[in-house]
mmCIF file of C-alpha atoms in Angstrom:
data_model
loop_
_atom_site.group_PDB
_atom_site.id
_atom_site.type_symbol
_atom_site.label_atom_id
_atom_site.label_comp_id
_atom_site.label_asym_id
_atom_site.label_seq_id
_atom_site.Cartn_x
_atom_site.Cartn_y
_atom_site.Cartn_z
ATOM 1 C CA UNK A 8 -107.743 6.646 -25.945
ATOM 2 C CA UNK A 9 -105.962 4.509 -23.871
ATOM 3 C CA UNK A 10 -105.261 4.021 -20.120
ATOM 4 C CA UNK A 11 -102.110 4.957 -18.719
ATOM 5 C CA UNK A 12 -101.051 3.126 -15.480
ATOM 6 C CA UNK A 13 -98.982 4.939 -13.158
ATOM 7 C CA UNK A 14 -95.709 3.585 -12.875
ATOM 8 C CA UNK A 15 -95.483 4.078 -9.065
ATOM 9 C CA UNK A 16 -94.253 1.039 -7.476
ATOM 10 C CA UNK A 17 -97.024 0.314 -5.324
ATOM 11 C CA UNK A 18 -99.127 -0.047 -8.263
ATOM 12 C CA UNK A 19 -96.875 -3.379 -9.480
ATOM 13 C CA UNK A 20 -98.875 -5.848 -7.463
ATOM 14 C CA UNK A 21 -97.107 -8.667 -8.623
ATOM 15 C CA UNK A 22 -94.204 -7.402 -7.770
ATOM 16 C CA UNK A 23 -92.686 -7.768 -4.376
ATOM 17 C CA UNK A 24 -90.600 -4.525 -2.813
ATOM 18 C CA UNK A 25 -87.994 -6.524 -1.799
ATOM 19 C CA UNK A 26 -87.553 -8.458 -4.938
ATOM 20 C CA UNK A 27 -83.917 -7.747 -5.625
ATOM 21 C CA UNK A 28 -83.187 -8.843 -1.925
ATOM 22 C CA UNK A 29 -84.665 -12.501 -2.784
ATOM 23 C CA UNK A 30 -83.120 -12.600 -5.424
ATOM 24 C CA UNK A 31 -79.492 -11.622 -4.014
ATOM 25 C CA UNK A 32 -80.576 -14.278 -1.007
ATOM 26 C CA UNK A 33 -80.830 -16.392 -3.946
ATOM 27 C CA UNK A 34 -77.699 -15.880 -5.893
ATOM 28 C CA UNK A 35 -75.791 -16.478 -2.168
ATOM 29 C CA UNK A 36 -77.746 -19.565 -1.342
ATOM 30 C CA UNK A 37 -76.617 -20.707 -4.772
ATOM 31 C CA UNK A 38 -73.191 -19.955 -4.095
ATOM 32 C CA UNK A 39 -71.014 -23.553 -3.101
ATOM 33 C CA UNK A 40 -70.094 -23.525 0.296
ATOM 34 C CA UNK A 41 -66.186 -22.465 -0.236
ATOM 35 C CA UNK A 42 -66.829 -19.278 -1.864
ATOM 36 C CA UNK A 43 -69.561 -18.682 0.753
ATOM 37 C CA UNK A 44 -67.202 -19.455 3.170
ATOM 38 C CA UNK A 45 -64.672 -16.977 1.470
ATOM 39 C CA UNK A 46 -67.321 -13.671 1.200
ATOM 40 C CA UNK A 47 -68.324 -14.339 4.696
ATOM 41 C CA UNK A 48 -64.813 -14.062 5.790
ATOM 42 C CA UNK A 49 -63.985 -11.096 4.340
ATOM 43 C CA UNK A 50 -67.143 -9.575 4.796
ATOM 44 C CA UNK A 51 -66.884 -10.671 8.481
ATOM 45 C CA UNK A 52 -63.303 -8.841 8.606
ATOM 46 C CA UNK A 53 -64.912 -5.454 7.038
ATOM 47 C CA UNK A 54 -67.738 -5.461 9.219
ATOM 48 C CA UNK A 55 -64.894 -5.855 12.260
ATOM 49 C CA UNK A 56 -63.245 -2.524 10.332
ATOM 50 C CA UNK A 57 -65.649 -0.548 10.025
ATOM 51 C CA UNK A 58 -67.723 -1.201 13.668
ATOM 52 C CA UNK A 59 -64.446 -1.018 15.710
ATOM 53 C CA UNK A 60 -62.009 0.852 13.117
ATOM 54 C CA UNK A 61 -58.578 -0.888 14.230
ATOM 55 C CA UNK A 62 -55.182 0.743 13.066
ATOM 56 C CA UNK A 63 -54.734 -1.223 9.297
ATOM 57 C CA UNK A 64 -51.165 -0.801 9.473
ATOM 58 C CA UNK A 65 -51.481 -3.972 12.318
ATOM 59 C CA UNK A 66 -53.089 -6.459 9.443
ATOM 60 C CA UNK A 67 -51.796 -5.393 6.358
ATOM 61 C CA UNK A 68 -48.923 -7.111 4.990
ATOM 62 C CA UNK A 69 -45.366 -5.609 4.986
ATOM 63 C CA UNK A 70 -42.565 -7.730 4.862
ATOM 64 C CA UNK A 71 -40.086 -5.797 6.519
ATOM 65 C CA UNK A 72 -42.541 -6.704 9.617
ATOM 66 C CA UNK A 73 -42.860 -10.308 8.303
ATOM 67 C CA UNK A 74 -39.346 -10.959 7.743
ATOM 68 C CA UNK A 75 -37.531 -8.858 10.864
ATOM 69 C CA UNK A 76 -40.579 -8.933 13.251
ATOM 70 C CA UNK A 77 -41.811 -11.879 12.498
ATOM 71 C CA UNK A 78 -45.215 -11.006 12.306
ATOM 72 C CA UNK A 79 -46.221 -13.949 10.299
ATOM 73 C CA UNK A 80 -50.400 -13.261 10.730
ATOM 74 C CA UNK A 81 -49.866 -10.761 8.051
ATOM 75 C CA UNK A 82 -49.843 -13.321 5.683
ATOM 76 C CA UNK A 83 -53.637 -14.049 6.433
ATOM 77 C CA UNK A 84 -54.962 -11.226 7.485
ATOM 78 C CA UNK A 85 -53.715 -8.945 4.758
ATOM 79 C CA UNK A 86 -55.535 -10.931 2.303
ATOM 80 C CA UNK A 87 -59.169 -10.552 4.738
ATOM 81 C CA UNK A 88 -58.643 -6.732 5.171
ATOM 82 C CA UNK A 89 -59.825 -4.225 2.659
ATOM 83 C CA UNK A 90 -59.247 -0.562 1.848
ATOM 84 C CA UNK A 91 -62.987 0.709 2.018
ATOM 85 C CA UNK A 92 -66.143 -0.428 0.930
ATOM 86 C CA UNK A 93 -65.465 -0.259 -3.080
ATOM 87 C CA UNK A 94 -62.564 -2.299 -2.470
ATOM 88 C CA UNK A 95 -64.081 -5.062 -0.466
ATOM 89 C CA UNK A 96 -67.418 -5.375 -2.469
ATOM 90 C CA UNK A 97 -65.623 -5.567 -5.628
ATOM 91 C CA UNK A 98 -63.296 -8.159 -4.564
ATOM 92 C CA UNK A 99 -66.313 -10.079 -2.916
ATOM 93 C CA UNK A 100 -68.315 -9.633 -6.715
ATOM 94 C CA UNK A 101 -64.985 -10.710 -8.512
ATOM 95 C CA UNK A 102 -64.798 -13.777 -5.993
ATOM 96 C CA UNK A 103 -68.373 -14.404 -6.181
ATOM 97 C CA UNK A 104 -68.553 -14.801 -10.228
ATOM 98 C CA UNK A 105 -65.329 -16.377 -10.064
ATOM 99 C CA UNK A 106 -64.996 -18.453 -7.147
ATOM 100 C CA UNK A 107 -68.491 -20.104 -7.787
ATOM 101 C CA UNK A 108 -67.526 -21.201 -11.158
ATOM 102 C CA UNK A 109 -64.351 -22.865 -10.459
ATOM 103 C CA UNK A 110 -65.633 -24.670 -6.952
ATOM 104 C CA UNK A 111 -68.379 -25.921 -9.425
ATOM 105 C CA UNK A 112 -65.901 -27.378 -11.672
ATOM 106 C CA UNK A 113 -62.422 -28.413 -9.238
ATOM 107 C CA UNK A 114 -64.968 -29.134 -5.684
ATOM 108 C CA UNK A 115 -65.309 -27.305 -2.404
ATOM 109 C CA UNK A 116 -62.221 -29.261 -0.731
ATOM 110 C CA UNK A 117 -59.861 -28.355 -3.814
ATOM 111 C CA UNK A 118 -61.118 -24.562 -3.947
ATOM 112 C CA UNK A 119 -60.785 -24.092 -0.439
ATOM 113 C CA UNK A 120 -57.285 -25.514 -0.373
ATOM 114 C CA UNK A 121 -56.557 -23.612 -3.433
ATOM 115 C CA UNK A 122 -58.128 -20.007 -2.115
ATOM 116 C CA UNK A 123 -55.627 -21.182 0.967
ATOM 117 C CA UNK A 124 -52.821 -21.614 -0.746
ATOM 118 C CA UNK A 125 -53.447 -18.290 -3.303
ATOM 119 C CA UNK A 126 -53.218 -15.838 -0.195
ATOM 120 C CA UNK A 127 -50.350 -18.120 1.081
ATOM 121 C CA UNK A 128 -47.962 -17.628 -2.176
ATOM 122 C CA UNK A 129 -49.163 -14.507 -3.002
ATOM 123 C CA UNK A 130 -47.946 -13.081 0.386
ATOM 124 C CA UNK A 131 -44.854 -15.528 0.056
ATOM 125 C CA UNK A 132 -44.061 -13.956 -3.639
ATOM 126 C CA UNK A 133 -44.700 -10.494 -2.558
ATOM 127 C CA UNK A 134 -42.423 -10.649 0.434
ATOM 128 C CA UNK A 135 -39.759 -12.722 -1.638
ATOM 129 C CA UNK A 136 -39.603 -9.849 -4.024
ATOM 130 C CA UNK A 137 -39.682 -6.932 -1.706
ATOM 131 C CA UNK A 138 -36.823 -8.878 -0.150
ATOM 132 C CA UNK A 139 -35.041 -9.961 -3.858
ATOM 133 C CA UNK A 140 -34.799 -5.782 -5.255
ATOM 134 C CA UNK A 141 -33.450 -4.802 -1.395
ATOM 135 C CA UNK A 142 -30.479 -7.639 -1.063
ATOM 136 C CA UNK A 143 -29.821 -6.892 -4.974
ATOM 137 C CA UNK A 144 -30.418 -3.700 -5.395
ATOM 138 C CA UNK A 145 -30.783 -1.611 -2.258
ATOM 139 C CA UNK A 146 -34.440 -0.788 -3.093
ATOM 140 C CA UNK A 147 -35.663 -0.428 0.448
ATOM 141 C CA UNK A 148 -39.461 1.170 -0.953
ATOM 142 C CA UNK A 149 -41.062 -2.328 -1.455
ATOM 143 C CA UNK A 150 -39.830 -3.457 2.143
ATOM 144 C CA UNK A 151 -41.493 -1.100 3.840
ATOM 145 C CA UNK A 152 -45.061 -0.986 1.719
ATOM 146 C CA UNK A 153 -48.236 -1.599 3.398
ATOM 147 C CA UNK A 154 -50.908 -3.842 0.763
ATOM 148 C CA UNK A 155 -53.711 -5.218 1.704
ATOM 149 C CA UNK A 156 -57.154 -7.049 -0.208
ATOM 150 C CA UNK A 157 -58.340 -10.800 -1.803
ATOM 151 C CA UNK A 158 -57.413 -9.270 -5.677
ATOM 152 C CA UNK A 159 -53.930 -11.406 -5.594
ATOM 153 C CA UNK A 160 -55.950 -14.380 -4.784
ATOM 154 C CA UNK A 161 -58.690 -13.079 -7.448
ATOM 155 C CA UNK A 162 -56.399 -12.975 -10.228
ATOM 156 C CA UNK A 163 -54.981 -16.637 -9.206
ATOM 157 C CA UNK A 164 -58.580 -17.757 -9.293
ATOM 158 C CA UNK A 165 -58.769 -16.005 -12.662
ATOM 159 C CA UNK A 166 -56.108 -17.835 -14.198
ATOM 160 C CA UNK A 167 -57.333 -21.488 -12.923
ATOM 161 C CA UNK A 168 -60.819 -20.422 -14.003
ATOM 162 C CA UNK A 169 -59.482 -19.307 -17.449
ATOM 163 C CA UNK A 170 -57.462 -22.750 -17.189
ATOM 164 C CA UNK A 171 -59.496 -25.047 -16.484
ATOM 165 C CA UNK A 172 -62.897 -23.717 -19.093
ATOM 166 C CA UNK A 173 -64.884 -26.251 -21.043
ATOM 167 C CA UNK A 174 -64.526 -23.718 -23.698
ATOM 168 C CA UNK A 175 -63.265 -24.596 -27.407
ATOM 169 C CA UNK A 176 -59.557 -23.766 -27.259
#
């Protein structure tokens, strides 16, 4: 015959409730400052969404606006804005896992500089092709599409990550 504990939580006494939020104070504290820097930015921005719901359509990037209206803050602020929560906590996991890796390896200067210059030419590229199939082609669709989110960035940081590994090649 043996004794069965319950398995009720308040019967774990060395385990804290609030475990798994020291432990995700942790994992941020551990985080280099950059990609801290980065989550609290777009977390920042989400918060700003979702307390005072602007219009998105005024942040997200569309280069007909960029290139005839000259609404060049859509460069930045497309990249900060998010669809919904999925969206930004998946981009802030991806960015998280992969932005701490790489600002370990390239420093917080470079990464910051490089995270700065990812939602720079990924606006730049996006708007130059929008721009590229309307002069060539008349395709007008691209010009006037609304995109918003950190996962061009993401995918850069992906690539340099993949890039620069320790890993046998």
């Amino acid at each position: 015959y043996t004794k069965h504990r319950s398995r009720h939580p308040s019967h774990f006494s060395n385990q804290p409730i609030f475990s798994s939020m020291s432990r995700a104070s942790e994992t941020l504290a551990d985080l280099p400052l950059s990609t801290r820097t980065i989550l609290s930015a777009c977390l920042l921005t989400y918060l700003y969404q979702f307390l005072l719901d602007p219009p998105l359509r005024n942040y997200t990037m569309c280069p007909q606006n960029v290139l005839y209206l000259h609404e060049f803050y859509r460069v930045i602020t497309s990249a900060l804005f998010h669809g919904g929560l999925m969206h930004v906590g998946m981009n802030c996991m991806s960015a998280m896992a992969i932005g701490g890796m790489l600002e370990k390896r390239i420093g917080t200067l470079m990464m910051g500089l490089t995270v700065l210059w990812g939602i720079l030419l990924t606006s730049v590229v996006y708007v130059f092709v929008s721009w590229i199939l309307y002069a060539m082609f008349g395709y007008e669709k691209m010009m006037l599409q609304h995109s918003l989110g950190f996962s061009g960035v993401i995918f850069q940081l992906s690539v340099l990550e993949s890039n620069t590994g320790s890993g046998n090649r």
